[in-house]
Short mmCIF file of C-alpha atoms in Angstrom, two decimals:
data_model
loop_
_atom_site.label_atom_id
_atom_site.label_comp_id
_atom_site.label_asym_id
_atom_site.label_seq_id
_atom_site.Cartn_x
_atom_site.Cartn_y
_atom_site.Cartn_z
CA MET N 1179 -30.94 105.24 133.68
CA SER N 1180 -32.39 103.79 130.56
CA SER N 1181 -29.98 101.05 129.51
CA THR N 1182 -29.02 97.94 131.41
CA SER N 1183 -25.32 98.76 130.99
CA GLN N 1184 -25.83 102.08 132.81
CA LEU N 1185 -27.59 100.28 135.66
CA ASP N 1186 -24.64 97.90 135.90
CA LEU N 1187 -22.21 100.83 136.35
CA TRP N 1188 -24.13 102.71 139.06
CA LYS N 1189 -25.72 101.69 142.36
CA LYS N 1190 -28.82 103.40 143.73
CA ILE N 1191 -27.95 104.66 147.22
CA ILE N 1192 -30.47 107.10 148.70
CA THR N 1193 -32.76 109.93 147.67
CA VAL N 1194 -31.45 113.48 147.96
CA GLY N 1195 -34.35 114.26 150.32
CA GLU N 1196 -33.12 111.62 152.79
CA ILE N 1197 -29.87 113.53 153.30
CA PRO N 1198 -30.26 116.50 155.66
CA VAL N 1199 -29.33 119.90 154.22
CA LEU N 1200 -25.83 120.71 155.54
CA GLY N 1201 -25.58 117.16 156.79
CA SER N 1202 -24.74 113.63 155.80
CA ARG N 1203 -25.74 109.99 155.78
CA ILE N 1204 -23.39 107.02 156.00
CA ILE N 1205 -23.47 103.88 153.90
CA GLN N 1206 -21.38 100.75 154.33
CA ALA N 1207 -19.59 99.35 151.27
CA PRO N 1208 -16.59 97.10 150.58
CA ALA N 1209 -14.70 100.39 150.09
CA GLY N 1210 -15.46 101.28 153.73
CA GLN N 1211 -17.87 103.70 155.39
CA ILE N 1212 -18.88 106.35 152.88
CA ALA N 1213 -20.37 109.68 153.93
CA ILE N 1214 -22.92 111.17 151.52
CA PHE N 1215 -23.09 114.96 152.05
CA ARG N 1216 -25.65 117.55 150.97
CA ASN N 1217 -24.88 121.26 151.02
CA SER N 1218 -27.25 124.25 151.12
CA GLU N 1219 -27.39 124.33 147.32
CA ASP N 1220 -28.63 120.71 147.23
CA GLU N 1221 -25.31 119.50 145.78
CA VAL N 1222 -24.39 115.98 146.83
CA PHE N 1223 -20.88 114.64 147.45
CA ALA N 1224 -19.46 111.31 148.63
CA LEU N 1225 -16.26 110.81 150.61
CA LEU N 1226 -14.71 107.98 152.55
CA ASP N 1227 -15.78 108.82 156.11
CA LYS N 1228 -12.21 109.30 157.27
CA CYS N 1229 -10.30 112.58 157.60
CA PRO N 1230 -6.84 112.35 155.98
CA HIS N 1231 -5.31 113.86 159.13
CA LYS N 1232 -6.20 111.49 161.97
CA GLY N 1233 -9.06 109.44 160.53
CA GLY N 1234 -11.84 111.46 162.18
CA PRO N 1235 -15.43 110.83 161.03
CA LEU N 1236 -16.12 113.49 158.40
CA SER N 1237 -19.82 112.60 158.56
CA GLN N 1238 -19.91 114.22 162.01
CA GLY N 1239 -18.33 117.43 160.73
CA ILE N 1240 -19.90 120.77 159.83
CA VAL N 1241 -20.83 121.25 156.15
CA HIS N 1242 -20.33 124.77 154.82
CA GLY N 1243 -20.31 125.72 151.14
CA LYS N 1244 -18.48 122.92 149.36
CA SER N 1245 -16.43 121.89 152.41
CA VAL N 1246 -16.78 119.91 155.58
CA THR N 1247 -14.84 120.66 158.78
CA CYS N 1248 -13.51 117.57 160.55
CA PRO N 1249 -14.86 117.35 164.11
CA LEU N 1250 -11.51 116.26 165.58
CA HIS N 1251 -9.01 118.94 164.58
CA SER N 1252 -11.01 121.39 162.41
CA TRP N 1253 -9.37 120.50 159.11
CA ASN N 1254 -11.43 121.78 156.17
CA ILE N 1255 -11.96 119.16 153.47
CA ASP N 1256 -13.14 120.07 149.95
CA LEU N 1257 -16.23 117.97 149.29
CA SER N 1258 -15.59 117.89 145.53
CA THR N 1259 -12.08 116.46 145.76
CA GLY N 1260 -11.76 115.09 149.28
CA CYS N 1261 -8.56 117.12 149.69
CA ALA N 1262 -7.68 119.23 152.70
CA VAL N 1263 -7.72 122.99 152.18
CA ALA N 1264 -4.25 124.63 152.48
CA PRO N 1265 -2.19 124.86 154.57
CA ASP N 1266 -3.28 121.32 155.53
CA GLU N 1267 -2.39 118.44 153.21
CA GLY N 1268 -3.89 115.07 152.39
CA CYS N 1269 -7.01 113.71 150.75
CA ALA N 1270 -9.93 111.51 151.70
CA LYS N 1271 -11.11 109.23 148.90
CA SER N 1272 -13.90 110.90 146.91
CA PHE N 1273 -16.51 108.93 144.96
CA ALA N 1274 -18.24 109.74 141.68
CA VAL N 1275 -21.85 110.81 142.31
CA LYS N 1276 -24.72 110.89 139.83
CA ILE N 1277 -28.11 112.43 140.62
CA GLU N 1278 -31.09 111.38 138.53
CA SER N 1279 -34.72 112.17 139.36
CA GLY N 1280 -33.75 112.99 142.95
CA VAL N 1281 -31.90 109.71 143.48
CA VAL N 1282 -28.20 109.51 144.40
CA TRP N 1283 -26.19 106.91 142.51
CA LEU N 1284 -22.56 105.91 143.17
CA SER N 1285 -20.15 104.07 140.89
CA ARG N 1286 -20.40 100.32 141.52
CA GLU N 1287 -16.73 99.89 140.65
CA GLU N 1288 -15.54 102.49 143.17
CA LEU N 1289 -17.74 100.99 145.91
CA GLN N 1290 -15.95 97.64 145.57
CA ILE N 1291 -12.37 98.89 146.07
CA PRO N 1292 -11.29 98.77 149.74
CA TYR N 1293 -9.53 101.90 150.99
CA GLY N 1294 -7.37 102.10 154.11
#
């Protein structure tokens, strides 16, 4: 992040190392509780911590590949899109993630928009 304008667009959240492999961390934002996930390939994803089915806490689910399984009813949610894997339907809000020098950044604009 070299320019001030870039810093204005992104908010520093956590380091990748602070997120357990195949696990998550939760942050609180005006948008709601956001789960920051890390898979076995050190990819990082951010979703509203609410399953589109019954609102279960996705942060408590099992991460596998690029999906998380909701702990309530075993819906599989694609971590890249937030959408349920067929035959289930619905999407959790996903957030743009940027990784730079091992630091996770989220879009300031997206963090400000409240989601139901």
